[in-house]
Amino acid sequence: MDYTAKLDEAIERLHEEGRYRTFIDIERRKGNFPHARWRRPDGTEQPITVWCGNDYLGMGQHPVVLDAMHEAVDATGAGSGGTRNISGTTIYHKRLEAELADLHGKEAALLFTSAYIANDATLSTLPKLFPGLIIYSDELNHASMIEGVRRNGGAKRIFRHNDVEHLRELLAADDPDAPKLIAFESVYSMDGDFGPVEAICDLADEFGALTYIDEVHAVGMYGPRGAGVAERDRLMHRIDIINGTLAKAYGVMGGYIASSARMCDAVRSYAPGFIFTTSLPPAVAAGAAASVAHLKRDHALREKHQTQAKILKTRLKGMGLPLIDHGSHIVPVIVGDPVHTKQLSDMLLEGYGIYVQPINFPTVPRGTERLRFTPSPVHGPDEMDTLIHAMDELWSQCALNRAEMTG
Amino acid sequence: MDYTAKLDEAIERLHEEGRYRTFIDIERRKGNFPHARWRRPDGTEQPITVWCGNDYLGMGQHPVVLDAMHEAVDATGAGSGGTRNISGTTIYHKRLEAELADLHGKEAALLFTSAYIANDATLSTLPKLFPGLIIYSDELNHASMIEGVRRNGGAKRIFRHNDVEHLRELLAADDPDAPKLIAFESVYSMDGDFGPVEAICDLADEFGALTYIDEVHAVGMYGPRGAGVAERDRLMHRIDIINGTLAKAYGVMGGYIASSARMCDAVRSYAPGFIFTTSLPPAVAAGAAASVAHLKRDHALREKHQTQAKILKTRLKGMGLPLIDHGSHIVPVIVGDPVHTKQLSDMLLEGYGIYVQPINFPTVPRGTERLRFTPSPVHGPDEMDTLIHAMDELWSQCALNRAEMTG
């Protein structure tokens, strides 16, 4: 068995399809977000502006977050030293879970090392708690939800993206007495469109299903206290399990679910992905708690974020670029070819110091390869001008179509 | 469907079996490890000594680690702001991966948010790279390896714990041309016994199999530079994939694999659990890199760790307590009943300020419930005396057997 040849084949397949990923090494500079240094493979460096980060509000450089991290490192050291059960539950974890439960108006919250694990571990554990559970999952749900639903081999139904009529058909076709759960997202990060939260809650009521929402691209950014789209739409009380992240708008790391005390207790007790892993470093939990607490009050930052997204979309549309606009903060410009997308990304980086990663299959469907910009309150008018100018030049230079997909 | 009743049933099952977990809230005090504060549910606090942490060498309070974390927070902020592919690869991640590749004498290393994910993601991805792969897995492998092997539904064979004859039978029974991988651990954390690394490497050579070793309870602690048992036994070059953690002896957080450049490239490119999750905070990567670099040189700390384990085992044996001793740093005292184990743990905590978590099924087989002590260089003679005295008193008070299982 020639294992090396097999690895070469696997890697070659990616090159052939134009979707081999090249990681860009950067260092953001605290206090100067979105500016960063790019270190090339040859060791030379160049200043760049990051336009594709998920630190949507710049909280990763906010003094309340950094101060909390420094304080926790000084008080208690680096790591937690154990799993949550074996010496790894600290007052920092408890404080953060209380902050998150309060954020979502739930009895409890449960921390995971990432929202990926929170989705994977929770969704794969629910069939153990509700034998015979059928999970109804939106076809565009995130990879972590797909992995969670797939595991343990429970029954699943995939409904067409945001198609509540299709979801209704699937629900109606199953045994009325079977336990059911509808899993979906509030903001789908690749197109930036919203899930039909209220319609799904209505269906859940009608068919006696639990609701599970992934708000990772919404927490911190939507709703009066930053609890997400369900809070904005006053539907939070109708969601049984809310999944969120501390690694995007909150600027740190980690993920969680917020739910009833019973649900959190059961998941905590039955999910291997929760039980058998070291808990987050106390400093990470402390930074995240400070960030969540701050964003419960800082409406101005949320508003500025939305304003920046609107300005960028208006300017890109003004140039006739094929933009997807569903009214969220995410700005995807469709290129429609993996090689062109990569080339544009390379040219932006090398020629203009603008860093935006190409998004290719399987993250998005083939033919919809894109550049996905994430404007934020720390992207000022100068950064915006530079980006608009560069996109205009490159779009002409590469003779790409305009306005084909402007929505 | 009464979901609440189902949750109550699931939780009640744990209570009935005496294996409902109660998390103990603590805060370790930097500079005073293993001392910590225990916060009771009523909010009152008590000083305690942690005897069950996995920060085996006390690196979680080492100045080189904490300085590196502070510096990174000051330089670059809190979180990485993205997945490895989308703005989340920083010079801190690259530096840590280079440090780990060097540690294990491999071409490359690949960071994950935890060793749990490193196992789960890598083992579930390998069948995609080697179609038809058969994974031979030790029956006592960690939950994260079991989850990884189970996923994707590839072929698996479970061999009896450390039984190389059984492994040979299984290998010999399969198609000689099928791709194969043997997955095992170097130190099994619940009994503290070692895997037969050399014998497994011999079998791998004979049957053309890849080798995958989990060294999470060995890295930092064994071998001239702390690369683990495979380094100690000069077998590192015969292992194809080494899995390690940064959350135990290295005192921080995160996990990794070290392997060939091709292998890391392929896993990086095909594993959803690597691709679709935010990378570690730069400060965590910086702290871990400092810790790994330090422990390549600090032999004294490793030796003191082993000495402490030997002293504790000798003293517990001297009292005739049923101890498992395979010559590693892990000190399990068998109680053999989940309720008694929990009671002993509670009495140690409340009466003596000694914190050691009860280890019950399913973490260990029923009937082998235990207290598992993790002595370290920061546990001085006073802490040791207090522990020995307390164990002696409680063992008599509870009329528990002595010497039944002393090995």
CSV table of N, CA and C in Angstrom, one decimal, chain A residues 55-106:
chain,number,residue,atom,x,y,z
A,55,ASP,N,-14.2,39.0,13.3
A,55,ASP,CA,-14.2,39.8,14.5
A,55,ASP,C,-15.0,41.1,14.1
A,56,TYR,N,-16.3,40.8,13.9
A,56,TYR,CA,-17.2,41.8,13.2
A,56,TYR,C,-17.2,43.2,13.8
A,57,LEU,N,-17.0,43.3,15.1
A,57,LEU,CA,-17.1,44.6,15.8
A,57,LEU,C,-15.8,45.1,16.3
A,58,GLY,N,-14.7,44.4,16.1
A,58,GLY,CA,-13.4,44.8,16.6
A,58,GLY,C,-13.3,44.6,18.1
A,59,MET,N,-14.1,43.7,18.7
A,59,MET,CA,-14.0,43.5,20.1
A,59,MET,C,-12.7,42.8,20.5
A,60,GLY,N,-12.0,42.2,19.5
A,60,GLY,CA,-10.8,41.5,19.8
A,60,GLY,C,-9.6,42.5,20.2
A,61,GLN,N,-9.9,43.8,20.1
A,61,GLN,CA,-8.9,44.8,20.6
A,61,GLN,C,-9.5,45.7,21.6
A,62,HIS,N,-10.7,45.4,22.1
A,62,HIS,CA,-11.4,46.3,23.0
A,62,HIS,C,-10.7,46.2,24.4
A,63,PRO,N,-10.4,47.3,25.0
A,63,PRO,CA,-9.8,47.3,26.3
A,63,PRO,C,-10.5,46.5,27.4
A,64,VAL,N,-11.8,46.5,27.4
A,64,VAL,CA,-12.5,45.7,28.5
A,64,VAL,C,-12.2,44.2,28.3
A,65,VAL,N,-12.1,43.8,27.1
A,65,VAL,CA,-11.8,42.3,26.8
A,65,VAL,C,-10.3,42.0,27.2
A,66,LEU,N,-9.4,42.9,26.7
A,66,LEU,CA,-8.0,42.6,27.0
A,66,LEU,C,-7.6,42.8,28.4
A,67,ASP,N,-8.2,43.7,29.1
A,67,ASP,CA,-8.0,43.9,30.5
A,67,ASP,C,-8.5,42.6,31.3
A,68,ALA,N,-9.6,42.1,30.9
A,68,ALA,CA,-10.2,41.0,31.6
A,68,ALA,C,-9.2,39.8,31.4
A,69,MET,N,-8.7,39.7,30.2
A,69,MET,CA,-7.8,38.5,29.9
A,69,MET,C,-6.5,38.7,30.7
A,70,HIS,N,-5.9,39.9,30.7
A,70,HIS,CA,-4.7,40.1,31.5
A,70,HIS,C,-4.9,39.8,33.0
A,71,GLU,N,-6.0,40.3,33.5
A,71,GLU,CA,-6.3,40.1,34.9
A,71,GLU,C,-6.4,38.6,35.3
A,72,ALA,N,-7.1,37.8,34.4
A,72,ALA,CA,-7.3,36.4,34.7
A,72,ALA,C,-6.0,35.7,34.6
A,73,VAL,N,-5.1,36.0,33.6
A,73,VAL,CA,-3.8,35.3,33.5
A,73,VAL,C,-3.0,35.6,34.8
A,74,ASP,N,-3.0,36.9,35.2
A,74,ASP,CA,-2.3,37.2,36.5
A,74,ASP,C,-2.9,36.5,37.7
A,75,ALA,N,-4.2,36.4,37.7
A,75,ALA,CA,-4.8,35.8,38.9
A,75,ALA,C,-4.7,34.3,39.0
A,76,THR,N,-4.9,33.6,37.8
A,76,THR,CA,-5.1,32.2,37.8
A,76,THR,C,-4.2,31.4,36.9
A,77,GLY,N,-3.4,32.1,36.0
A,77,GLY,CA,-2.5,31.4,35.1
A,77,GLY,C,-3.1,31.1,33.8
A,78,ALA,N,-2.5,30.2,33.0
A,78,ALA,CA,-2.7,30.0,31.6
A,78,ALA,C,-3.9,29.1,31.3
A,79,GLY,N,-3.8,27.8,31.5
A,79,GLY,CA,-4.9,26.9,31.2
A,79,GLY,C,-5.8,26.6,32.4
A,80,SER,N,-6.9,25.9,32.1
A,80,SER,CA,-7.8,25.5,33.2
A,80,SER,C,-7.2,24.3,34.0
A,81,GLY,N,-6.4,23.5,33.3
A,81,GLY,CA,-5.8,22.3,33.9
A,81,GLY,C,-6.7,21.1,33.9
A,82,GLY,N,-7.9,21.1,33.3
A,82,GLY,CA,-8.7,19.9,33.3
A,82,GLY,C,-10.0,20.0,32.5
A,83,THR,N,-10.7,18.9,32.4
A,83,THR,CA,-12.0,18.9,31.9
A,83,THR,C,-12.9,19.6,32.8
A,84,ARG,N,-14.1,19.9,32.4
A,84,ARG,CA,-15.1,20.6,33.3
A,84,ARG,C,-15.3,19.8,34.5
A,85,ASN,N,-15.3,18.5,34.4
A,85,ASN,CA,-15.6,17.6,35.6
A,85,ASN,C,-14.4,17.4,36.5
A,86,ILE,N,-13.2,17.5,35.9
A,86,ILE,CA,-12.0,17.1,36.7
A,86,ILE,C,-11.1,18.3,36.8
A,87,SER,N,-11.5,19.2,37.7
A,87,SER,CA,-10.7,20.4,38.1
A,87,SER,C,-10.7,21.5,37.1
A,88,GLY,N,-11.5,21.4,36.0
A,88,GLY,CA,-11.5,22.4,35.0
A,88,GLY,C,-12.7,23.4,35.0
A,89,THR,N,-13.5,23.3,36.0
A,89,THR,CA,-14.6,24.3,36.1
A,89,THR,C,-14.1,25.4,37.1
A,90,THR,N,-14.0,26.6,36.5
A,90,THR,CA,-13.6,27.7,37.4
A,90,THR,C,-14.7,28.7,37.5
A,91,ILE,N,-14.4,29.6,38.4
A,91,ILE,CA,-15.4,30.7,38.6
A,91,ILE,C,-15.6,31.5,37.3
A,92,TYR,N,-14.5,31.5,36.4
A,92,TYR,CA,-14.6,32.3,35.2
A,92,TYR,C,-15.6,31.6,34.2
A,93,HIS,N,-15.6,30.3,34.2
A,93,HIS,CA,-16.6,29.5,33.4
A,93,HIS,C,-18.0,29.7,33.8
A,94,LYS,N,-18.2,29.7,35.2
A,94,LYS,CA,-19.5,29.8,35.7
A,94,LYS,C,-20.0,31.2,35.5
A,95,ARG,N,-19.2,32.2,35.6
A,95,ARG,CA,-19.6,33.6,35.4
A,95,ARG,C,-20.0,33.8,33.9
A,96,LEU,N,-19.2,33.2,33.0
A,96,LEU,CA,-19.5,33.4,31.6
A,96,LEU,C,-20.9,32.7,31.2
A,97,GLU,N,-21.1,31.5,31.8
A,97,GLU,CA,-22.3,30.8,31.5
A,97,GLU,C,-23.5,31.6,32.1
A,98,ALA,N,-23.3,32.2,33.2
A,98,ALA,CA,-24.4,33.0,33.8
A,98,ALA,C,-24.7,34.2,32.9
A,99,GLU,N,-23.6,34.8,32.4
A,99,GLU,CA,-23.8,36.0,31.5
A,99,GLU,C,-24.5,35.6,30.2
A,100,LEU,N,-24.2,34.4,29.7
A,100,LEU,CA,-24.9,33.9,28.4
A,100,LEU,C,-26.3,33.5,28.7
A,101,ALA,N,-26.6,32.9,29.8
A,101,ALA,CA,-28.0,32.5,30.1
A,101,ALA,C,-28.8,33.8,30.2
A,102,ASP,N,-28.3,34.8,30.9
A,102,ASP,CA,-29.0,36.1,31.0
A,102,ASP,C,-29.2,36.7,29.6
A,103,LEU,N,-28.1,36.7,28.8
A,103,LEU,CA,-28.2,37.3,27.4
A,103,LEU,C,-29.4,36.8,26.7
A,104,HIS,N,-29.6,35.4,26.7
A,104,HIS,CA,-30.6,34.8,25.9
A,104,HIS,C,-32.0,34.6,26.7
A,105,GLY,N,-32.0,35.1,27.9
A,105,GLY,CA,-33.2,34.9,28.7
A,105,GLY,C,-33.6,33.4,28.9
A,106,LYS,N,-32.5,32.6,29.1
A,106,LYS,CA,-32.7,31.2,29.4
A,106,LYS,C,-32.3,30.9,30.8
